[in-house]
Coordinates of C-alpha atoms and ligand atoms in Angstrom, one line a residue:
M6 CA 42.9 135.2 120.2
V7 CA 44.7 138.1 121.7
L8 CA 47.9 138.8 119.9
S9 CA 50.7 139.7 122.3
A10 CA 54.4 140.2 121.8
A11 CA 55.5 137.4 124.0
F12 CA 52.8 134.7 124.0
I13 CA 54.0 132.0 126.3
L14 CA 52.8 128.4 126.1
Y15 CA 52.8 126.2 129.1
F16 CA 52.7 122.5 128.8
I17 CA 52.3 121.3 132.3
A18 CA 53.0 117.7 133.1
T19 CA 52.3 116.6 129.6
F20 CA 55.2 114.1 129.7
S21 CA 53.6 111.2 131.4
L22 CA 50.4 111.6 129.4
T23 CA 51.9 111.8 126.0
L24 CA 54.5 109.1 126.6
K25 CA 51.7 106.6 126.8
H26 CA 51.6 106.8 123.0
F27 CA 55.1 105.6 122.7
I28 CA 54.8 102.2 124.2
S29 CA 57.5 100.2 122.5
P30 CA 58.3 96.5 122.4
P31 CA 58.7 94.9 125.8
Y32 CA 62.4 95.3 126.6
Q33 CA 62.1 93.2 129.7
Y34 CA 62.1 90.0 127.7
I35 CA 65.4 90.7 126.2
L36 CA 67.1 91.9 129.4
S37 CA 68.5 89.5 131.9
P38 CA 67.4 91.1 135.2
L39 CA 70.1 91.6 137.7
K40 CA 69.6 89.3 140.7
S41 CA 69.0 91.1 144.0
T42 CA 72.1 89.5 145.5
V43 CA 74.2 91.9 143.6
S44 CA 74.4 95.6 144.6
P45 CA 72.9 98.0 142.0
T46 CA 75.3 99.1 139.3
N47 CA 76.4 102.8 139.7
L48 CA 78.9 105.1 138.0
S49 CA 81.8 103.8 139.9
H50 CA 81.5 100.4 138.2
L51 CA 82.1 101.8 134.8
V52 CA 85.5 102.4 133.3
F53 CA 85.9 104.5 130.1
G54 CA 88.7 104.2 127.6
I55 CA 88.8 107.2 125.3
I56 CA 91.0 106.9 122.2
G57 CA 92.4 110.3 121.2
S58 CA 95.4 111.7 119.3
E59 CA 97.9 114.1 120.7
K60 CA 97.5 116.4 117.8
A61 CA 93.7 116.8 118.0
W62 CA 93.5 116.9 121.8
H63 CA 93.8 120.6 122.3
H64 CA 90.4 121.1 120.6
R65 CA 88.7 117.7 121.3
K66 CA 89.3 118.2 125.0
A67 CA 86.3 120.5 125.1
Y68 CA 84.0 117.7 124.1
I69 CA 85.3 115.3 126.7
E70 CA 85.5 117.8 129.5
S71 CA 81.8 118.7 128.8
W72 CA 80.8 115.3 130.3
W73 CA 83.8 114.1 132.3
K74 CA 83.5 114.5 136.1
T75 CA 86.9 114.9 137.8
N76 CA 87.5 112.1 140.4
V77 CA 84.0 110.7 139.7
T78 CA 84.1 109.3 136.2
R79 CA 86.7 106.4 136.0
G80 CA 88.9 105.9 132.9
F81 CA 91.7 107.0 130.8
L82 CA 92.5 108.9 127.6
F83 CA 94.8 107.0 125.4
L84 CA 97.1 109.2 123.2
D85 CA 99.2 108.0 120.3
K86 CA 102.3 109.7 121.8
K87 CA 103.4 111.7 124.8
P88 CA 101.7 115.1 125.1
K89 CA 103.9 118.0 124.0
A90 CA 104.9 120.6 126.5
A91 CA 102.1 123.0 125.5
L92 CA 99.6 120.4 126.8
L93 CA 101.3 120.1 130.2
P94 CA 100.7 120.3 133.1
W95 CA 97.8 117.9 132.4
P96 CA 94.6 119.5 133.7
E97 CA 92.6 117.7 136.4
T98 CA 89.4 118.4 134.3
S99 CA 90.6 116.0 131.6
P100 CA 90.7 112.2 132.0
P101 CA 94.1 111.0 133.1
F102 CA 96.2 110.1 130.0
R103 CA 98.1 107.1 129.0
V104 CA 100.2 106.6 125.9
S105 CA 99.1 103.6 123.8
E106 CA 101.5 100.8 123.4
N107 CA 103.4 101.0 120.1
L108 CA 102.1 98.2 117.9
T109 CA 104.2 99.0 114.8
R110 CA 106.8 96.3 115.5
F111 CA 104.3 93.7 116.8
L112 CA 102.1 93.9 113.7
N113 CA 105.0 94.7 111.4
R114 CA 103.1 97.4 109.6
S115 CA 103.0 101.2 109.7
G116 CA 99.3 102.1 109.9
V117 CA 98.2 100.8 113.2
R118 CA 95.6 103.4 114.2
A119 CA 92.6 101.0 114.1
Q120 CA 94.6 98.3 116.0
R121 CA 95.5 100.8 118.6
M122 CA 91.9 101.3 119.5
V123 CA 91.2 97.5 119.7
H124 CA 94.3 97.0 121.8
G125 CA 93.1 99.9 124.0
I126 CA 90.4 97.5 125.4
M127 CA 93.2 95.4 126.9
E128 CA 95.1 98.5 128.1
V129 CA 92.1 99.9 129.9
F130 CA 91.3 96.6 131.4
N131 CA 94.9 96.1 132.6
E132 CA 95.0 99.7 134.0
D133 CA 91.9 99.4 136.2
H134 CA 89.5 96.5 136.6
E135 CA 88.8 96.5 140.3
D136 CA 85.1 96.3 140.8
L137 CA 84.7 96.9 137.1
R138 CA 81.4 95.8 135.7
W139 CA 81.3 97.6 132.3
L140 CA 84.1 98.8 130.1
I141 CA 83.2 101.5 127.6
M142 CA 85.4 102.4 124.7
G143 CA 84.8 105.6 122.8
D144 CA 86.3 108.3 120.6
D145 CA 87.5 111.8 121.6
D146 CA 84.8 113.5 119.6
S147 CA 82.0 111.8 121.5
I148 CA 79.8 113.1 124.3
F149 CA 78.6 110.5 126.8
F150 CA 75.5 110.7 128.9
V151 CA 76.9 108.7 131.8
D152 CA 73.8 108.7 134.0
N153 CA 71.8 107.2 131.2
I154 CA 74.5 104.7 130.5
V155 CA 74.4 103.6 134.2
D156 CA 70.6 103.3 134.0
V157 CA 70.7 101.1 130.9
V158 CA 73.6 98.8 131.9
A159 CA 72.2 98.4 135.4
G160 CA 69.4 96.4 133.8
Y161 CA 71.8 93.8 132.5
D162 CA 73.7 91.2 134.4
H163 CA 77.3 92.3 134.1
R164 CA 78.5 88.8 135.1
K165 CA 77.3 87.5 131.7
Y166 CA 78.8 88.2 128.3
Y167 CA 77.4 91.4 126.8
Y168 CA 78.4 93.4 123.8
L169 CA 76.2 96.5 123.6
G170 CA 76.3 99.4 121.2
G171 CA 74.6 101.1 118.3
H172 CA 74.3 100.8 114.5
S173 CA 75.1 103.5 112.1
E174 CA 72.3 105.7 110.9
T175 CA 73.6 105.2 107.4
V176 CA 72.4 102.0 105.6
V177 CA 75.6 101.7 103.5
S178 CA 77.9 101.9 106.6
N179 CA 76.1 98.9 108.2
Y180 CA 76.2 97.1 105.0
L181 CA 80.0 97.6 104.4
F182 CA 81.0 96.9 108.0
S183 CA 78.4 94.7 109.6
F184 CA 74.8 94.9 110.8
N185 CA 76.1 93.1 113.9
Q186 CA 78.6 95.8 114.8
A187 CA 78.6 98.4 117.6
F188 CA 79.8 101.5 115.9
G189 CA 82.8 102.2 118.0
G190 CA 83.2 106.0 118.4
A191 CA 79.9 106.3 120.1
G192 CA 80.8 103.7 122.6
I193 CA 81.4 99.9 122.6
V194 CA 80.0 98.7 125.9
L195 CA 81.5 95.4 127.2
S196 CA 80.5 93.5 130.3
Y197 CA 83.3 92.5 132.7
P198 CA 83.8 88.8 131.5
L199 CA 83.7 89.8 127.9
A200 CA 86.2 92.6 128.4
K201 CA 88.4 90.2 130.3
A202 CA 88.2 87.5 127.6
L203 CA 89.0 90.0 124.9
A204 CA 92.0 91.3 126.9
N205 CA 93.3 87.8 127.3
D206 CA 92.9 87.0 123.6
M207 CA 94.1 90.4 122.4
K208 CA 97.4 89.5 120.7
N209 CA 95.8 86.6 118.9
C210 CA 92.8 88.8 117.9
L211 CA 95.1 91.5 116.4
R212 CA 97.1 89.0 114.5
R213 CA 94.1 87.2 113.1
Y214 CA 92.5 90.4 111.9
A215 CA 95.6 92.3 111.0
F216 CA 94.2 92.7 107.5
L217 CA 91.2 94.7 108.7
N218 CA 91.5 98.5 108.9
S219 CA 88.7 99.4 111.2
A220 CA 88.7 99.2 114.9
D221 CA 85.0 98.5 115.5
N222 CA 84.9 95.9 112.7
T223 CA 88.0 94.1 114.2
T224 CA 86.4 94.3 117.7
R225 CA 83.2 92.8 116.4
A226 CA 85.1 90.0 114.6
C227 CA 87.1 89.1 117.8
I228 CA 84.0 89.2 120.0
S229 CA 82.2 87.0 117.6
D230 CA 85.1 84.5 117.8
L231 CA 84.5 84.4 121.5
G232 CA 80.9 83.3 120.9
V233 CA 79.2 86.7 121.7
N234 CA 77.1 88.8 119.4
L235 CA 75.7 92.3 119.6
S236 CA 72.8 92.4 121.9
P237 CA 69.5 94.0 120.8
H238 CA 69.5 97.5 122.1
M239 CA 66.0 98.9 121.5
G240 CA 65.9 100.3 125.1
N241 CA 68.5 102.9 124.5
H242 CA 69.9 105.1 121.8
Q243 CA 73.4 106.1 120.7
A244 CA 73.4 108.9 118.2
I245 CA 76.3 107.4 116.2
I246 CA 75.9 110.4 113.8
D247 CA 77.3 108.7 110.8
L248 CA 75.8 111.8 109.0
H249 CA 76.9 115.1 107.6
G250 CA 75.5 118.6 107.7
D251 CA 72.7 119.9 109.9
I252 CA 71.5 117.1 112.3
S253 CA 68.8 119.2 113.9
G254 CA 66.1 117.1 112.2
L255 CA 67.4 113.9 113.8
L256 CA 67.9 115.5 117.2
S257 CA 64.4 117.0 117.1
S258 CA 62.7 113.6 116.5
H259 CA 64.8 111.4 118.7
P260 CA 63.3 108.0 119.7
V261 CA 61.8 107.9 123.2
S262 CA 64.7 105.9 124.8
P263 CA 67.6 107.1 126.9
L264 CA 70.2 109.0 124.9
L265 CA 73.6 107.4 125.7
S266 CA 76.0 109.2 123.5
L267 CA 76.5 111.6 120.6
H268 CA 79.4 110.9 118.2
H269 CA 81.2 112.7 115.3
F270 CA 80.6 116.1 116.8
D271 CA 83.4 117.4 114.6
M272 CA 81.8 116.1 111.4
V273 CA 78.5 117.9 111.6
D274 CA 77.4 121.5 111.8
P275 CA 77.3 123.0 115.3
I276 CA 74.0 121.8 116.8
F277 CA 72.9 125.2 118.1
P278 CA 72.4 128.4 116.1
S279 CA 75.1 131.0 116.6
M280 CA 77.3 128.8 118.7
N281 CA 80.4 126.9 117.7
R282 CA 80.8 123.1 118.4
F283 CA 82.4 123.5 121.8
E284 CA 79.9 126.0 123.0
S285 CA 77.1 123.7 121.6
A286 CA 78.5 120.8 123.6
R287 CA 78.6 122.8 126.8
H288 CA 75.2 124.2 126.2
L289 CA 73.6 120.8 125.6
M290 CA 75.2 119.5 128.8
K291 CA 73.4 122.3 130.8
A292 CA 70.1 120.5 130.2
A293 CA 71.8 117.1 130.6
N294 CA 73.2 118.0 134.0
M295 CA 69.7 118.9 135.2
D296 CA 68.0 115.7 134.0
Q297 CA 69.7 113.2 131.6
S298 CA 66.6 110.9 131.6
R299 CA 64.7 113.5 129.5
M300 CA 67.4 114.5 127.1
L301 CA 66.1 114.6 123.6
Q302 CA 63.0 112.7 124.6
Q303 CA 60.2 113.8 122.1
T304 CA 56.9 114.9 123.5
I305 CA 54.0 115.8 121.2
C306 CA 50.9 117.7 122.1
Y307 CA 48.3 119.9 120.4
H308 CA 46.9 123.4 120.8
R309 CA 43.3 122.9 119.4
R310 CA 42.3 126.5 119.5
T311 CA 44.9 127.3 116.9
N312 CA 45.2 123.9 115.2
W313 CA 48.9 123.7 116.1
S314 CA 51.0 120.6 116.7
V315 CA 53.8 121.0 119.1
S316 CA 56.8 118.7 119.3
V317 CA 59.4 119.1 122.0
S318 CA 62.8 117.4 122.0
W319 CA 63.7 118.0 125.7
G320 CA 66.8 120.0 126.2
Y321 CA 67.3 120.6 122.5
S322 CA 64.4 122.1 120.5
A323 CA 60.7 122.7 120.2
Q324 CA 58.8 122.9 117.0
I325 CA 55.3 124.3 116.1
Y326 CA 53.5 123.2 113.1
E327 CA 50.4 125.1 112.0
R328 CA 48.2 122.1 111.5
I329 CA 47.3 119.0 113.4
M330 CA 49.7 116.2 112.4
P331 CA 49.6 112.6 113.8
R332 CA 52.2 111.6 116.3
S333 CA 53.4 108.8 114.0
Y334 CA 54.2 111.5 111.4
L335 CA 56.0 113.9 113.8
Q336 CA 58.2 111.1 115.0
I337 CA 59.8 110.9 111.6
P338 CA 62.9 113.1 111.5
I339 CA 63.1 115.8 108.8
A340 CA 66.1 115.0 106.6
T341 CA 68.1 118.2 107.3
F342 CA 71.2 116.0 107.1
Q343 CA 73.1 113.8 104.6
P344 CA 74.2 110.2 104.9
W345 CA 77.9 109.4 105.8
I346 CA 78.1 107.3 102.6
P347 CA 75.3 108.0 100.1
S348 CA 73.5 105.0 98.6
P349 CA 73.3 104.9 94.8
K350 CA 69.6 105.1 95.4
P351 CA 67.3 105.2 98.4
P352 CA 67.2 104.1 101.2
N353 CA 70.0 106.1 102.7
F354 CA 69.0 105.9 106.4
M355 CA 68.1 103.2 108.9
F356 CA 64.9 105.1 109.7
N357 CA 62.2 106.9 107.8
T358 CA 62.6 110.6 107.0
R359 CA 60.5 113.5 105.9
Q360 CA 61.8 115.9 103.3
P361 CA 62.3 119.5 104.4
S362 CA 59.5 121.7 103.0
R363 CA 58.7 125.4 102.5
D364 CA 55.0 124.7 102.6
P365 CA 53.5 126.8 105.4
C366 CA 51.4 123.8 106.5
E367 CA 54.4 121.5 106.6
A368 CA 57.4 123.6 107.8
P369 CA 57.8 123.9 111.5
H370 CA 58.6 127.1 113.5
V371 CA 61.9 126.1 115.2
F372 CA 62.8 127.0 118.7
S373 CA 66.2 126.2 120.2
F374 CA 67.0 125.3 123.8
K375 CA 67.9 128.4 125.6
S376 CA 67.9 127.8 129.4
V377 CA 67.0 125.3 132.1
E378 CA 66.2 125.9 135.7
N379 CA 64.8 123.9 138.6
N380 CA 62.1 125.9 140.4
G381 CA 61.6 123.2 143.1
D382 CA 58.4 121.7 141.7
A383 CA 59.4 121.5 138.1
I384 CA 62.2 121.7 135.7
V385 CA 61.6 124.6 133.3
T386 CA 63.3 124.5 129.9
R387 CA 62.9 127.5 127.7
Y388 CA 63.2 127.4 123.9
T389 CA 63.5 130.5 121.7
Q390 CA 63.0 131.1 118.1
A391 CA 66.4 131.1 116.4
R392 CA 65.3 132.6 113.1
R393 CA 61.9 133.4 111.7
R394 CA 60.2 130.9 109.4
A395 CA 59.6 133.7 106.8
L396 CA 56.4 132.1 105.5
P397 CA 52.7 133.1 105.6
A398 CA 50.4 131.2 107.9
C399 CA 48.8 127.8 107.0
V400 CA 45.5 128.9 105.6
S401 CA 43.8 125.5 105.3
S402 CA 43.9 124.9 109.1
G403 CA 42.5 128.3 110.0
N404 CA 45.3 130.8 109.2
H405 CA 46.7 130.9 112.8
S406 CA 50.2 132.2 112.5
A407 CA 52.7 131.2 115.2
D408 CA 55.1 134.0 114.0
F409 CA 54.6 136.2 117.0
L410 CA 55.6 133.4 119.4
S411 CA 59.0 134.2 120.8
S412 CA 59.5 131.6 123.4
I413 CA 58.2 128.3 124.6
R414 CA 58.5 127.1 128.2
V415 CA 58.2 123.4 129.0
L416 CA 57.5 122.3 132.5
S417 CA 58.5 118.8 133.4
P418 CA 58.5 117.0 136.8
A419 CA 61.6 117.6 138.9
K420 CA 62.3 113.9 139.0
K421 CA 63.6 111.3 136.6
R422 CA 61.5 110.2 133.7
I423 CA 60.1 106.8 134.3
E424 CA 60.9 104.3 131.6
V425 CA 57.8 103.1 129.8
L426 CA 58.1 99.4 129.4
Ligands
NAG515 C1 78.5 102.0 144.0 O1 78.2 100.7 144.6 C2 79.2 100.2 145.4 C3 78.8 98.8 145.8 O2 78.9 97.9 144.8 C4 79.4 101.1 146.6 O3 80.5 100.6 147.4 C5 79.7 102.5 146.1 O4 79.8 103.4 147.2 C6 78.7 103.0 145.1 N1 79.2 104.2 144.6 C7 78.4 105.3 144.4 C8 79.0 106.5 143.8 O5 77.2 105.3 144.7
NAG516 C1 90.7 114.9 142.8 O1 91.5 114.0 143.5 C2 92.8 114.4 143.8 C3 93.6 113.3 144.5 O2 92.9 112.7 145.4 C4 92.7 115.7 144.7 O3 94.0 116.2 144.9 C5 91.9 116.7 144.0 O4 91.7 117.9 144.8 C6 90.5 116.2 143.6 N1 89.9 117.1 142.7 C7 88.5 117.4 142.8 C8 88.0 118.4 141.8 O5 87.8 116.7 143.5
NAG517 C1 106.7 103.0 117.1 O1 107.8 102.2 116.8 C2 108.3 102.4 115.5 C3 109.5 101.4 115.4 O2 109.1 100.2 115.8 C4 108.8 103.8 115.4 O3 109.3 104.0 114.1 C5 107.7 104.8 115.6 O4 108.1 106.1 115.6 C6 107.0 104.5 117.0 N1 105.9 105.3 117.1 C7 105.7 106.1 118.2 C8 104.4 107.0 118.2 O5 106.4 106.2 119.1
NAG518 C1 107.6 92.8 107.8 O1 107.0 93.3 106.6 C2 107.9 93.5 105.6 C3 107.1 94.1 104.4 O2 105.7 94.0 104.5 C4 108.5 92.1 105.2 O3 109.4 92.3 104.1 C5 109.2 91.6 106.4 O4 109.7 90.3 106.1 C6 108.2 91.5 107.6 N1 109.0 91.1 108.8 C7 108.5 90.1 109.6 C8 109.4 89.9 110.8 O5 107.5 89.5 109.4
NAG519 C1 84.6 94.0 108.2 O1 85.0 92.8 108.5 C2 84.6 91.7 107.6 C3 85.2 90.4 108.1 O2 84.7 90.1 109.4 C4 85.1 92.0 106.2 O3 84.5 91.1 105.3 C5 84.6 93.4 105.8 O4 85.1 93.7 104.5 C6 85.0 94.4 106.8 N1 84.5 95.7 106.4 C7 85.2 96.8 106.3 C8 84.6 98.1 105.8 O5 86.4 96.9 106.7
NAG520 C1 41.2 123.5 112.2 O1 41.4 123.0 110.9 C2 40.2 122.5 110.3 C3 40.6 122.0 108.9 O2 41.6 121.0 109.0 C4 39.1 123.5 110.2 O3 38.0 122.9 109.7 C5 38.9 124.1 111.6 O4 38.0 125.2 111.5 C6 40.2 124.6 112.2 N1 40.0 125.1 113.5 C7 40.3 126.3 113.9 C8 40.0 126.6 115.4 O5 40.8 127.1 113.2
NAG521 C1 45.5 135.2 106.9 O1 46.0 136.1 107.9 C2 46.7 137.2 107.4 C3 47.2 138.0 108.6 O2 46.3 138.0 109.7 C4 45.8 138.0 106.5 O3 46.5 139.1 106.0 C5 45.3 137.1 105.4 O4 44.4 137.9 104.6 C6 44.6 135.9 105.9 N1 44.3 135.0 104.8 C7 43.2 134.4 104.7 C8 43.0 133.5 103.5 O5 42.2 134.5 105.5

């Protein structure tokens, strides 16, 4: 092979081919298809309720503004108190704010943070429920991929009672709260009748569960009292990020299902090298704004001449391993991160993990998302090496070093990824 300074790899239209290997359980059986008499669900049927605090808003605002579209996204930011002068005039790029009702007297207790979030469901509903189909509650350190949310909820009948959301990645969190709970910060998604029923029962709900100190747990308990449980949600993924540290391992081996949200952005390392958290959020949204349907979708292919395995997490990273590895293996995230609450002994995570390794045949060369462009026929994402792997080549698979590779370009069709059912 000719060694050149900038060897560029093209992977043309590999997406539809490789995705065949990811056929997952048949979601259509668990979805209740929307009858054709109802118009298709679009973004204007969704209303967001973001729970924030006045104190944190000046920096959390960057996360929300990375995905919020002025005059397009519907919803409100609920603050614990009126914004101070420095935050005014309120910018158009932020969601309109409301001040949460003061529950101190009603609940006769001082700590009402969790209850404020639950009560927020009613406040959002009362503010704006015209043509509302789905009400989505989330935290101010979450990033939502609204096009994907629309695609996923559009498959459900909003006239029925649905409670959608994701589990924590950390086993102990699900154990301590509930395996039937939508972890709130990343988005609790409620269909219209359920949101309405909760709003109607809100005062009773808060009184009944005044002893609980967590918003998502209280919400689950109240929803359960209405006879509704968390729906299976294999067809989508919320990165709850109940994790600490470097989450690149998880984001690089994301399941092939639409990414709906990323939570706890403030709790983890910045997701891109040499960028801070806000820059990272904005950078990630550059890819998302081009094509949300492919965000973080993992594609795996092989370069036989060099015995390389290539794994691409669209819009985030590309990795080259210097030996052929089965797809089932590459789909397992490398545990670069730590659990939110460690278990006394394994398992810590709700999925299998691989241990990070310094073995040249095991450790990937990591490339980070650099740029995206639509050239008319294809969307081209480019990934560049952030830091050298600093290891010799893998000898047992032919000693083909990938060290000289500086950039990887991935071509994908300039149209939405078709869901594999
Ligand atoms: C969404 O659908 C409604 C019909 O239910 C329609 O009136 C509205 O224009 C649509 N909005 C967008 C943004 O497509
Ligand atoms: C948003 O809507 C307001 C009120 O209709 C209007 O004044 C403003 O120009 C709009 N802004 C954008 C960015 O569309
Ligand atoms: C809420 O009301 C209590 C008294 O009922 C008051 O002490 C507290 O300051 C109020 N909180 C806010 C944020 O206004
Ligand atoms: C409020 O709580 C305090 C202390 O927890 C208690 O002494 C008081 O009686 C309560 N008031 C009402 C109206 O329940
Ligand atoms: C969650 O709520 C249940 C009651 O529904 C309670 O038993 C459990 O202790 C709560 N967990 C946490 C962590 O608050
Ligand atoms: C690929 O690796 C195998 C051993 O796993 C080796 O036998 C083969 O020669 C290698 N091919 C190339 C092109 O280096
Ligand atoms: C592997 O390649 C490197 C660099 O080309 C070379 O220095 C080394 O001797 C090779 N090792 C083997 C075992 O062939």
